[in-house]
PDB file of C-alpha atoms in Angstrom:
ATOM      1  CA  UNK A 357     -45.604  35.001 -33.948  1.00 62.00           C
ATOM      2  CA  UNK A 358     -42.750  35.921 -36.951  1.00 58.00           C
ATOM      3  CA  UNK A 359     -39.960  36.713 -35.849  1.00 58.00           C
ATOM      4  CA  UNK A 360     -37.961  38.772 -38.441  1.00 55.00           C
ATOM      5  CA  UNK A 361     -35.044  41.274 -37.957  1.00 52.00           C
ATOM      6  CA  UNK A 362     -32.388  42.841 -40.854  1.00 52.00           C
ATOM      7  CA  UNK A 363     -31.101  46.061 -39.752  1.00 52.00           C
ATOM      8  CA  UNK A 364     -29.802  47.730 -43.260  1.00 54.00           C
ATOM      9  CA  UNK A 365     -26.238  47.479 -41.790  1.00 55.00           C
ATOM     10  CA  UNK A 366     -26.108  44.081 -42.207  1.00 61.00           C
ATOM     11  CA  UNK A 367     -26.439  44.010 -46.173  1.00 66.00           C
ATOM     12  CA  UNK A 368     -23.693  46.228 -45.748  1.00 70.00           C
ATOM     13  CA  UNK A 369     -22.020  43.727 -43.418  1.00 68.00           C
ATOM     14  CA  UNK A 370     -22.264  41.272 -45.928  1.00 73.00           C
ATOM     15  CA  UNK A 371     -20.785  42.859 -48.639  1.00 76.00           C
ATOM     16  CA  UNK A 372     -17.598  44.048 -46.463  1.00 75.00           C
ATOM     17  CA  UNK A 373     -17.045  40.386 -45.818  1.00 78.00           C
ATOM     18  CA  UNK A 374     -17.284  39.214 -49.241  1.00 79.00           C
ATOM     19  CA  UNK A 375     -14.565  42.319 -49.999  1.00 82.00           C
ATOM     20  CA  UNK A 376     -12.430  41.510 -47.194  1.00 83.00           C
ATOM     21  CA  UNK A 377     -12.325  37.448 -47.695  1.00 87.00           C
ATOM     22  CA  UNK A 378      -9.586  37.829 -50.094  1.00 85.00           C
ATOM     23  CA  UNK A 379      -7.246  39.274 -47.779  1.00 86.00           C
ATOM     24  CA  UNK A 380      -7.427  36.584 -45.341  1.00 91.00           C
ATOM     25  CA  UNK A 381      -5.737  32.992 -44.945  1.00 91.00           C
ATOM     26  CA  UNK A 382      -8.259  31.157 -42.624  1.00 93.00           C
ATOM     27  CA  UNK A 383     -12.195  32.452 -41.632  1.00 93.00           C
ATOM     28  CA  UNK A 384     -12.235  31.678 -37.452  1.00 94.00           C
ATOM     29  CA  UNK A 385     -16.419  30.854 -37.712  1.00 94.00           C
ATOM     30  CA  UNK A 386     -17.823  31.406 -34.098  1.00 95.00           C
ATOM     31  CA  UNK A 387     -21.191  30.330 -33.309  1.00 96.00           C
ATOM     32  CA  UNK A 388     -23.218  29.894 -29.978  1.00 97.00           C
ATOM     33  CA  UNK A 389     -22.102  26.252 -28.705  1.00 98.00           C
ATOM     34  CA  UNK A 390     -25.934  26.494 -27.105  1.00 98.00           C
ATOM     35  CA  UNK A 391     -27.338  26.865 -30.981  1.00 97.00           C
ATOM     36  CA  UNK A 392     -24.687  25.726 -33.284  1.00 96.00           C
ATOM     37  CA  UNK A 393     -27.430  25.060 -36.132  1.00 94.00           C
ATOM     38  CA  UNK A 394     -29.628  28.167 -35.319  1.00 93.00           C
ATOM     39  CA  UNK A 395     -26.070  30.453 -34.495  1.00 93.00           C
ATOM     40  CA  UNK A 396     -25.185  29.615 -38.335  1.00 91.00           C
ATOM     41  CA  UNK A 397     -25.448  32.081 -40.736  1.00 85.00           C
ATOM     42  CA  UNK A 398     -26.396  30.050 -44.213  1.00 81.00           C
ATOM     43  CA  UNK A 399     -24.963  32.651 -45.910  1.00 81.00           C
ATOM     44  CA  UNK A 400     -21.619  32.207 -44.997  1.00 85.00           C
ATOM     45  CA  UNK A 401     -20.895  29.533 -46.455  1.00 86.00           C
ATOM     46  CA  UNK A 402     -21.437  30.507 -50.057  1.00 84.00           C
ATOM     47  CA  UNK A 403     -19.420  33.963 -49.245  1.00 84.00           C
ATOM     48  CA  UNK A 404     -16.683  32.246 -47.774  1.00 87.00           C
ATOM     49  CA  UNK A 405     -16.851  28.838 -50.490  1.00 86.00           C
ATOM     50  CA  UNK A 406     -13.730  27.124 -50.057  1.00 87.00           C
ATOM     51  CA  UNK A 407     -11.635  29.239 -47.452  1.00 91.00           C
ATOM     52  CA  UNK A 408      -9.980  27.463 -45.181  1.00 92.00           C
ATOM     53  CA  UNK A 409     -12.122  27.404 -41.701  1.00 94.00           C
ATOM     54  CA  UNK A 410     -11.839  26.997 -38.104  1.00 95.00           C
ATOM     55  CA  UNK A 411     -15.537  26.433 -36.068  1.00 97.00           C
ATOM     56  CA  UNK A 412     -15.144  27.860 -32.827  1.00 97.00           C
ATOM     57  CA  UNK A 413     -18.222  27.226 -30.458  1.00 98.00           C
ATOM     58  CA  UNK A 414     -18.537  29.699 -28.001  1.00 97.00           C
ATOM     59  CA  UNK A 415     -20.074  30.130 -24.927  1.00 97.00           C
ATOM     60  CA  UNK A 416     -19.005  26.515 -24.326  1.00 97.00           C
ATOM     61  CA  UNK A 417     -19.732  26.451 -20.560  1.00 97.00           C
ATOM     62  CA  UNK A 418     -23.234  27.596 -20.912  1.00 97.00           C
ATOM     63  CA  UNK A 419     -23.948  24.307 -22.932  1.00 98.00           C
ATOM     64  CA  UNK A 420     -24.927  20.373 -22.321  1.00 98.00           C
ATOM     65  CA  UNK A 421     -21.408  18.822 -21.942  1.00 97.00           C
ATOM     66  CA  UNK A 422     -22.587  15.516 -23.482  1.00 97.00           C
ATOM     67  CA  UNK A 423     -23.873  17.148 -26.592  1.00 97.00           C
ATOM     68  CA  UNK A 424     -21.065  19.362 -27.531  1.00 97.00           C
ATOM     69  CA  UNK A 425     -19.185  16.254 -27.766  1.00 97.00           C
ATOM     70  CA  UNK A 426     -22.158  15.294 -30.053  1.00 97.00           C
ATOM     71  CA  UNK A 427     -21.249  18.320 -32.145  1.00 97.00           C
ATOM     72  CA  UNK A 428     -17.433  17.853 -32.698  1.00 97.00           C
ATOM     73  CA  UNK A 429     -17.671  14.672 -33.786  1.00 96.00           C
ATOM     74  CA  UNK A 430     -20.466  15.943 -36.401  1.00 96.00           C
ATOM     75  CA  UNK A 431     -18.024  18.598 -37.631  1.00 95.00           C
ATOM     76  CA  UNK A 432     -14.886  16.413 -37.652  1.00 95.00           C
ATOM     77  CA  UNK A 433     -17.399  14.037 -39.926  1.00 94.00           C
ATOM     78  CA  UNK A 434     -17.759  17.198 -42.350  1.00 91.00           C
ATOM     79  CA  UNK A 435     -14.297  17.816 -42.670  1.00 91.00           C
ATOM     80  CA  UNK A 436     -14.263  20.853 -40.136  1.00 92.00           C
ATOM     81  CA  UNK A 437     -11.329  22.261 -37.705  1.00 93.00           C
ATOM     82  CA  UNK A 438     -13.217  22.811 -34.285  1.00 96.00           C
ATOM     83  CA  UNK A 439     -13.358  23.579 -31.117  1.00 97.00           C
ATOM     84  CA  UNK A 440     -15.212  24.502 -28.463  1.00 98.00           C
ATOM     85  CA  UNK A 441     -14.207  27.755 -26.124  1.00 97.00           C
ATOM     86  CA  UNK A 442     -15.274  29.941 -23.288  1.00 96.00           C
ATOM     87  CA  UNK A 443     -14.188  33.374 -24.650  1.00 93.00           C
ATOM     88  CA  UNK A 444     -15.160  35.123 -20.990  1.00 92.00           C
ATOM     89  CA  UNK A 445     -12.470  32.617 -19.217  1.00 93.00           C
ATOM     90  CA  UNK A 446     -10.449  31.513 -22.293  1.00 93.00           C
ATOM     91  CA  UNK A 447     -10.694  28.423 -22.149  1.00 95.00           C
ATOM     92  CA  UNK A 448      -9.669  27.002 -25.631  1.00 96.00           C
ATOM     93  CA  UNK A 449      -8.442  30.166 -27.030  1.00 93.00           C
ATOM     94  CA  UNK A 450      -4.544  28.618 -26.937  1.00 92.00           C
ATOM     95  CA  UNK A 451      -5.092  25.508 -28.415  1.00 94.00           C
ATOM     96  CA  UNK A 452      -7.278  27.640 -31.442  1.00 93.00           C
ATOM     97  CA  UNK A 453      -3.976  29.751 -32.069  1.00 90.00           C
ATOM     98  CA  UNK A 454      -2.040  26.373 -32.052  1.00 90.00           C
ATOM     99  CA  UNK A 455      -4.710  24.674 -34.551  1.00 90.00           C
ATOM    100  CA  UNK A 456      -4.205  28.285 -36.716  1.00 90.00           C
ATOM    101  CA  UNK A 457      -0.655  27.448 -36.699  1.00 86.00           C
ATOM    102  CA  UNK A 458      -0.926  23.791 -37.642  1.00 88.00           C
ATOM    103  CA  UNK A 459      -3.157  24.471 -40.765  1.00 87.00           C
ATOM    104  CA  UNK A 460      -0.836  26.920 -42.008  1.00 83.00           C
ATOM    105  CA  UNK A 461       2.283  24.814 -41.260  1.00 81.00           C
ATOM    106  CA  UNK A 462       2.439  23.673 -45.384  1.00 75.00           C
ATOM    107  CA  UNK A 463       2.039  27.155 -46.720  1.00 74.00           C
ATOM    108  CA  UNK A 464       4.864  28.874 -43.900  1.00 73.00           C
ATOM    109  CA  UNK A 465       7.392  25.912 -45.275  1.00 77.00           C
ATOM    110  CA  UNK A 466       6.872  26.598 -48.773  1.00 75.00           C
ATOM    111  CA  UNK A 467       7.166  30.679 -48.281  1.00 73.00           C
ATOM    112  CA  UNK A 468      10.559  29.572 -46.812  1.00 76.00           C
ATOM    113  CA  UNK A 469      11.739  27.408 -49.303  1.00 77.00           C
ATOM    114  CA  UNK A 470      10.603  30.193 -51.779  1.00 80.00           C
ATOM    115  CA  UNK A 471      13.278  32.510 -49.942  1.00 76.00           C
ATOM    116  CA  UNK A 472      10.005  34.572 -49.229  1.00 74.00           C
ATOM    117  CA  UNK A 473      10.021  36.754 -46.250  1.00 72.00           C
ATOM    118  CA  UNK A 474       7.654  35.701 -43.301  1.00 70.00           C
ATOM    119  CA  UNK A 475       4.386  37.171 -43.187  1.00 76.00           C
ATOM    120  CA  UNK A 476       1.769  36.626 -40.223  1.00 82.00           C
ATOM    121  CA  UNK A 477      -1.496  34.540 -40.613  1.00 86.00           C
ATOM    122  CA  UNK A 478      -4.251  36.327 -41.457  1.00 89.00           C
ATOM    123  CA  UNK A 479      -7.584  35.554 -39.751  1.00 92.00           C
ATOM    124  CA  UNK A 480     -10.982  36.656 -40.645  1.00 88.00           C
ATOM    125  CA  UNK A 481     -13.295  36.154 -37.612  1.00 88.00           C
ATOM    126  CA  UNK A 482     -17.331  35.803 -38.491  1.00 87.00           C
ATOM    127  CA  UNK A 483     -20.286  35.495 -36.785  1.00 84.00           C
ATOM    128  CA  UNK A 484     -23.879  36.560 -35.822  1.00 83.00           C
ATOM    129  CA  UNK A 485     -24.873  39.219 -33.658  1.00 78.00           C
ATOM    130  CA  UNK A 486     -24.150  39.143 -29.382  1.00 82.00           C
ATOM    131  CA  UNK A 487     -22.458  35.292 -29.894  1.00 89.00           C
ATOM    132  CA  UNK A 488     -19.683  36.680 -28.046  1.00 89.00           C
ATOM    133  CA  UNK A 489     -16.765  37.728 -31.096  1.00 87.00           C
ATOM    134  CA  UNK A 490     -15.974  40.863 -29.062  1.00 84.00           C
ATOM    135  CA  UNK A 491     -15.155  38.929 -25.980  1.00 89.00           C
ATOM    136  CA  UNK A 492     -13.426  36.548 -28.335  1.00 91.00           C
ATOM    137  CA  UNK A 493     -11.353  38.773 -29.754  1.00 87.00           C
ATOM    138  CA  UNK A 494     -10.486  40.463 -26.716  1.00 86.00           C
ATOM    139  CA  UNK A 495      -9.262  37.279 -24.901  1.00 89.00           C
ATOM    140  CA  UNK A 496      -7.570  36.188 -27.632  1.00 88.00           C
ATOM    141  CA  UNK A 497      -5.803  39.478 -28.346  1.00 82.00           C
ATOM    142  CA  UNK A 498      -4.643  39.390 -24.441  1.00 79.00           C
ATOM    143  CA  UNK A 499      -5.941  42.945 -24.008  1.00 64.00           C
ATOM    144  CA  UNK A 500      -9.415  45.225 -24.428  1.00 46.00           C
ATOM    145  CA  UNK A 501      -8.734  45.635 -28.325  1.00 49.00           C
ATOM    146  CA  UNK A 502     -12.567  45.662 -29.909  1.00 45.00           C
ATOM    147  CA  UNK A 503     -15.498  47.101 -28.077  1.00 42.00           C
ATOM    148  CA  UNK A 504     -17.908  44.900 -25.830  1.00 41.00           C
ATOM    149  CA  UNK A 505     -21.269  44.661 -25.241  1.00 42.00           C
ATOM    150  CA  UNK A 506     -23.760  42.435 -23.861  1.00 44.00           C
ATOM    151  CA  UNK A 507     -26.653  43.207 -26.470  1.00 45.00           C
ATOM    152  CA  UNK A 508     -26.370  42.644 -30.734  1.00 46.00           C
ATOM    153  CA  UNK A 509     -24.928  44.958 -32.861  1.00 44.00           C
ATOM    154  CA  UNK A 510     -22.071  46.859 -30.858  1.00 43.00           C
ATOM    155  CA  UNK A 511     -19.017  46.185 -33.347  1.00 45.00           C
ATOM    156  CA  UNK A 512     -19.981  48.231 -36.326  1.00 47.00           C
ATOM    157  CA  UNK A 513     -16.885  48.573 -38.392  1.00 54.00           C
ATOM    158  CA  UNK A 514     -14.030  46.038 -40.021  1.00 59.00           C
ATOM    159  CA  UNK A 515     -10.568  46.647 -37.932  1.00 70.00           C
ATOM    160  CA  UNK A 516      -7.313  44.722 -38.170  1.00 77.00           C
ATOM    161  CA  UNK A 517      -6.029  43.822 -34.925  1.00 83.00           C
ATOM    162  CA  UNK A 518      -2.540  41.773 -34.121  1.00 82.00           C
ATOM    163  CA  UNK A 519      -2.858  39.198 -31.924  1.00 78.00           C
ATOM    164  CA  UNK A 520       0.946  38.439 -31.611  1.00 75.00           C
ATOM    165  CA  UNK A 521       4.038  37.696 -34.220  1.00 75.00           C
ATOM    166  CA  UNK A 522       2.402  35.342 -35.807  1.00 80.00           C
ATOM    167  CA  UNK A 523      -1.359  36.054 -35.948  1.00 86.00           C
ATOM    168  CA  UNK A 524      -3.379  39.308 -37.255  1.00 88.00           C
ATOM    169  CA  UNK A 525      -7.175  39.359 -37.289  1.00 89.00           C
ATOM    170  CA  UNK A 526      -9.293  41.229 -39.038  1.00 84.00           C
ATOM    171  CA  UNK A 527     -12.961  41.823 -37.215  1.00 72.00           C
ATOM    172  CA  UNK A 528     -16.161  42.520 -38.675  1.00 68.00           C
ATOM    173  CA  UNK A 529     -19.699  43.098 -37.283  1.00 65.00           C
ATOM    174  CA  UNK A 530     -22.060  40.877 -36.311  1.00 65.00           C
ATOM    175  CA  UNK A 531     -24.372  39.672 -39.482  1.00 68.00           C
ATOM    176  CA  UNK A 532     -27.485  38.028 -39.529  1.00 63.00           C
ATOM    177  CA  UNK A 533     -29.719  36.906 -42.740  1.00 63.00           C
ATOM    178  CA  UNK A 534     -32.535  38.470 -43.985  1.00 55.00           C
ATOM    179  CA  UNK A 535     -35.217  36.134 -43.702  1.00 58.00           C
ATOM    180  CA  UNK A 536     -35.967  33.160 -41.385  1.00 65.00           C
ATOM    181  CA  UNK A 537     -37.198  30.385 -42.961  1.00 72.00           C
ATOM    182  CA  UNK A 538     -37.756  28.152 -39.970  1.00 80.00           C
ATOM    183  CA  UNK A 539     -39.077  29.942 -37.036  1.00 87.00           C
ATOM    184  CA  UNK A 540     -37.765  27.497 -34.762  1.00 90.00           C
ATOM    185  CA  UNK A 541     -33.942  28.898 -35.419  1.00 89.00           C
ATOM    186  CA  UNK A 542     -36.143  32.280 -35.137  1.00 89.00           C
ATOM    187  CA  UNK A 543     -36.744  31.187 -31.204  1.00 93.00           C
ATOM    188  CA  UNK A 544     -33.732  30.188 -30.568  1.00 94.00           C
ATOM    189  CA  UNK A 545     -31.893  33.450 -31.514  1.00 92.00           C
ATOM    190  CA  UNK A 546     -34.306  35.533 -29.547  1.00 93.00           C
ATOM    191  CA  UNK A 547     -34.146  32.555 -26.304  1.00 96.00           C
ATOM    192  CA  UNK A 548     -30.371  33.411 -26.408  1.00 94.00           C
ATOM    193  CA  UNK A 549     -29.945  37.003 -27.250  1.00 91.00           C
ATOM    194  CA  UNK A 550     -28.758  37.352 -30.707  1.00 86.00           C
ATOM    195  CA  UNK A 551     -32.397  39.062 -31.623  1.00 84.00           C
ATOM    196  CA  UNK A 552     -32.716  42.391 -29.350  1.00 85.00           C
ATOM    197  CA  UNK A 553     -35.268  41.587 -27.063  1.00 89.00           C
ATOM    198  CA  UNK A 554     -36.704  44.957 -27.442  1.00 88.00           C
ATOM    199  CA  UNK A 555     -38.113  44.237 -30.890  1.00 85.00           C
ATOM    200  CA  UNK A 556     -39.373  41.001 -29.396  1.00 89.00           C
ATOM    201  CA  UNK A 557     -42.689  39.737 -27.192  1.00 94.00           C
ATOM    202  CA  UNK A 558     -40.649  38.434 -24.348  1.00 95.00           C
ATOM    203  CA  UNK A 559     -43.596  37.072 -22.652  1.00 96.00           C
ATOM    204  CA  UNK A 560     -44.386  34.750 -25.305  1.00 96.00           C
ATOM    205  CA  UNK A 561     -40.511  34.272 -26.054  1.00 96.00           C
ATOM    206  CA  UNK A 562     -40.161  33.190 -22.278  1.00 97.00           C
ATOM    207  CA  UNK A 563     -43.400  30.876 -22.623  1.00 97.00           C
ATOM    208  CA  UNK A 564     -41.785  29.003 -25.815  1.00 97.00           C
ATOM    209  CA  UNK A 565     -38.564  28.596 -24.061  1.00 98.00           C
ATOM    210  CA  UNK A 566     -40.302  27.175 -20.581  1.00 97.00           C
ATOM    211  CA  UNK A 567     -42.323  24.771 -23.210  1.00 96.00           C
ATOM    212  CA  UNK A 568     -39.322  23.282 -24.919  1.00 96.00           C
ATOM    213  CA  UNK A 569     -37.318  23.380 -21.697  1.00 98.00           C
ATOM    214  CA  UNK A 570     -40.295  21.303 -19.850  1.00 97.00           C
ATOM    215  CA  UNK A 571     -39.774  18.764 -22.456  1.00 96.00           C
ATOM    216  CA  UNK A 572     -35.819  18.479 -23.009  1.00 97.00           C
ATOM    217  CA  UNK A 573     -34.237  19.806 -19.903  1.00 98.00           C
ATOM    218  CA  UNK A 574     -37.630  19.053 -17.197  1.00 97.00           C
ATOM    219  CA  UNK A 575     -35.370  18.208 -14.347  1.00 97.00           C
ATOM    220  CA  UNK A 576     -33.464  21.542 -14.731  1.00 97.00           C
ATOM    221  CA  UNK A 577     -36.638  23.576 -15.084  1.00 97.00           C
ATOM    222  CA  UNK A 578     -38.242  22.377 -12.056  1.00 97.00           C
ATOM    223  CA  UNK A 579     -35.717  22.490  -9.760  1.00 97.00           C
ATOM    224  CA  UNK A 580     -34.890  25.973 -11.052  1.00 97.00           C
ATOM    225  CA  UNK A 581     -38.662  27.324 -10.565  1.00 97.00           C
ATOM    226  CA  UNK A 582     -39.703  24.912  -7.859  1.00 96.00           C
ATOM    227  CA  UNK A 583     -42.390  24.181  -9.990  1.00 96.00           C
ATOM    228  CA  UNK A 584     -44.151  20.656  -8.921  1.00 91.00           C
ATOM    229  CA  UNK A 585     -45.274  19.129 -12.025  1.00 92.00           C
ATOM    230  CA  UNK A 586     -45.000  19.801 -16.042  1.00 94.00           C
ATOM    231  CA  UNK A 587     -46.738  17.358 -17.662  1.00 92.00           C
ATOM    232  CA  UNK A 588     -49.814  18.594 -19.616  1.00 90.00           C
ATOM    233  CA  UNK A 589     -49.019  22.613 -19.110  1.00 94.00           C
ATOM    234  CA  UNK A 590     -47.937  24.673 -21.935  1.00 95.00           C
ATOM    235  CA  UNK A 591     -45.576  27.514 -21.530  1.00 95.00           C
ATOM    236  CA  UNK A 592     -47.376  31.006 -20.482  1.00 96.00           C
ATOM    237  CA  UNK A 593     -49.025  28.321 -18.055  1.00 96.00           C
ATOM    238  CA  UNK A 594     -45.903  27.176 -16.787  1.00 97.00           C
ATOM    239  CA  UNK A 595     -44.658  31.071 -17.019  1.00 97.00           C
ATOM    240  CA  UNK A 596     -47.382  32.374 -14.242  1.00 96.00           C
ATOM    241  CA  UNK A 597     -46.584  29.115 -11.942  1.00 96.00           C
ATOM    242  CA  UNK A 598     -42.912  30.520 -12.427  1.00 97.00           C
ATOM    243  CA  UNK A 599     -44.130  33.856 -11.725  1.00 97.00           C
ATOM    244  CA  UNK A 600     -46.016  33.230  -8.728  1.00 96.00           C
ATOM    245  CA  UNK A 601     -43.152  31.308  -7.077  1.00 96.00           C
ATOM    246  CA  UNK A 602     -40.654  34.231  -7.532  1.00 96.00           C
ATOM    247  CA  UNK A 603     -43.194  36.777  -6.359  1.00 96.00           C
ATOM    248  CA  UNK A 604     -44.071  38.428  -9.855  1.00 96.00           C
ATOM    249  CA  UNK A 605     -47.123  39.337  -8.650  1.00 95.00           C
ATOM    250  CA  UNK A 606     -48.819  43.013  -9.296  1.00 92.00           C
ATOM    251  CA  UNK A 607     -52.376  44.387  -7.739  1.00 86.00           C
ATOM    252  CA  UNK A 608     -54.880  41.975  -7.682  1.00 87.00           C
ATOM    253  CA  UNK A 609     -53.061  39.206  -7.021  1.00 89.00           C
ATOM    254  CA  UNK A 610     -52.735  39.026 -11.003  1.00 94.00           C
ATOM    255  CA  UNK A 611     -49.145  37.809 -12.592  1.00 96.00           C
ATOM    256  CA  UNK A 612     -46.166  40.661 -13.741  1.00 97.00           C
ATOM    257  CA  UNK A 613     -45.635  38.548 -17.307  1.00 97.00           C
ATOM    258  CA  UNK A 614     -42.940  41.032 -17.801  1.00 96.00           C
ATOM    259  CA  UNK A 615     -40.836  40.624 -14.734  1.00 97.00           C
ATOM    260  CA  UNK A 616     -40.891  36.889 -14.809  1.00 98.00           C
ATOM    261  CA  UNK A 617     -40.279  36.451 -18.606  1.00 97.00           C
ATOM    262  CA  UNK A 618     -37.523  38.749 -18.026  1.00 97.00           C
ATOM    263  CA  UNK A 619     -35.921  36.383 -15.276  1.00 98.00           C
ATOM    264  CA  UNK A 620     -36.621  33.215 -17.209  1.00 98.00           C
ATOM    265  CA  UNK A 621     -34.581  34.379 -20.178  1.00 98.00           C
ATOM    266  CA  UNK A 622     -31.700  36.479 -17.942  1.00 97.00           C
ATOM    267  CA  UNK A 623     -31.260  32.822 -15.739  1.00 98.00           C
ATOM    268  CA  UNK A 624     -31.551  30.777 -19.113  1.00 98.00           C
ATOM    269  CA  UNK A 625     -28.954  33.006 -20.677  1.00 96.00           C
ATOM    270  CA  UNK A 626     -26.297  33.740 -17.476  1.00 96.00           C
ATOM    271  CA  UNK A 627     -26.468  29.345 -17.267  1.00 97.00           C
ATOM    272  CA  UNK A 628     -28.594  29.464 -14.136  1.00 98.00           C
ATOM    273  CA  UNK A 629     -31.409  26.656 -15.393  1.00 98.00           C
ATOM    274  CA  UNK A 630     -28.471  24.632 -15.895  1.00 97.00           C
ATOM    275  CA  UNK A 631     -25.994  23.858 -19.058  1.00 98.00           C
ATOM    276  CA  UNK A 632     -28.391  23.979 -21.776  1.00 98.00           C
ATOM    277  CA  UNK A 633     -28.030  22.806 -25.675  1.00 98.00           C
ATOM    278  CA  UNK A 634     -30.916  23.562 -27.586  1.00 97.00           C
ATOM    279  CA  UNK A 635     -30.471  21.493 -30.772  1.00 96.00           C
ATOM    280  CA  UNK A 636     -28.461  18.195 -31.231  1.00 95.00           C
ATOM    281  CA  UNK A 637     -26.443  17.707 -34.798  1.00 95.00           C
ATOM    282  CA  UNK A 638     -28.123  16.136 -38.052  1.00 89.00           C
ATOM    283  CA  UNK A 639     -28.425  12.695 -37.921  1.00 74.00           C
ATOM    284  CA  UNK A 640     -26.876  11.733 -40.882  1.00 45.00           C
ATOM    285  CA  UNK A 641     -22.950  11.856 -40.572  1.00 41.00           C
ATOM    286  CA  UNK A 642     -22.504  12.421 -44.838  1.00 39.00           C
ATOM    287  CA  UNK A 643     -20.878  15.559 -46.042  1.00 40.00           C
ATOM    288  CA  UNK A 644     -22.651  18.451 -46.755  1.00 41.00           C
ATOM    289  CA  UNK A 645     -23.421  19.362 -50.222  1.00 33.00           C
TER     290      UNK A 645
END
């Protein structure tokens, strides 16, 4: 399987965000705290070069605990502002506006001392597709200010929103690259959501994500599936055992692949397997070139 997806509004996308970058003090970078490798668009960093940044890791409660903390120290090692939030409960989402505020202290003091009349901070918020920037922006705005959606691809236009006084953000839609180079980050954006699942074989999606789950997270799979043993099975194997458990089961006794991919990846998705990381940072600690 090759996974590739770039609807033609994303070259589009990319272009608007290139355009837009100049208007903007700091880019808020939000990527899936379950993926933060795989949720990273590599193209963002060469449109956004040497823009102040913020990496917020969303979807925080979904993930491994233990790992995240794995992550922010990686980050902090390259010389990133980050932090991890919930946008759905907000958790985090005042101590990002206070971080916003802190990196632009320097500049606000010299505008002052220039006699120059206060502006607000302008934000620029990026990300791939259904990694939650709607909700994001929402919660932080304190009201229902961008549309929602729980599949990719529902914000399709830039719009400036103000968050308060102080803070004005300017949203853009969801961009993805065009090629996948590793097809492991491929997986991972179609376990979690980003990739429409509609475009997708979620049978063998759900079998790849039972596989690696058997061999990371095995505790948290077989209590989930009350399956009785994993060693030696690969996934659609472990995928009908799953299936038969939970009743998938159509005439003849033979397995619904459909039904029961569908629940592995709605339970892996809505946290129910557990709080799940997917990837752990780089092992070296240098900064990236």
């Amino acid at each position: 399987m090759n996974i590739q997806w770039f609807p033609g509004h994303m070259a589009k996308t990319r272009r608007l965000l290139a355009e837009n970058l100049k208007l903007v003090d700091i880019v808020i970078e939000l990527l899936d705290a379950r993926i933060p490798a795989s949720s990273k668009n590599p193209e963002i960093d060469e449109i956004i070069k040497n823009k102040p940044r913020v990496v917020a890791l969303n979807k925080s409660d979904l993930a491994d605990g233990e790992i995240s903390k794995e992550w922010s120290k990686w980050y902090s090692s390259q010389g990133y502002t980050n932090i991890f939030i919930d946008a759905v409960r907000g958790t985090g989402i005042n101590e990002l506006k206070s971080r916003l505020r802190t990196m632009m202290k320097d500049r606000r003091e010299k505008d002052l001392q220039r006699g120059r009349i206060f502006r607000p901070i302008r934000t620029m918020v990026v990300g791939i597709p259904n990694v939650g920037k709607s909700s994001f922006i929402n919660k932080i705005a304190g009201r229902a200010s961008a549309a929602t959606g729980d599949r990719p691809g529902v914000t399709r236009s830039k719009q400036w929103i103000r968050l308060n006084e102080e803070i004005e953000l300017l949203d853009t839609p969801g961009i993805l690259w065009p090629k996948f180079d590793d097809q492991q980050v491929a997986l991972n954006l179609a376990f979690t959501g980003a990739i429409k699942d509609d475009i997708l074989d979620t049978t063998e999606i759900a079998g790849k994500l039972m596989e690696q789950l058997s061999l990371t997270y095995p505790d948290s799979l077989k209590g989930r599936f009350k399956l009785e043993s994993l060693e030696g099975k690969d996934g659609i194997t472990l995928l009908e055992e799953a299936g038969r458990k939970r009743g998938c089961i159509i005439s003849g006794g033979e397995i619904d692949y459909s039904r029961i991919a569908s629940i592995v990846l709605d339970e892996f998705r809505a946290g129910k397997i557990g709080r799940i990381t997917l990837e752990r940072p780089p092992e070296s600690l240098g900064k990236e070139s």
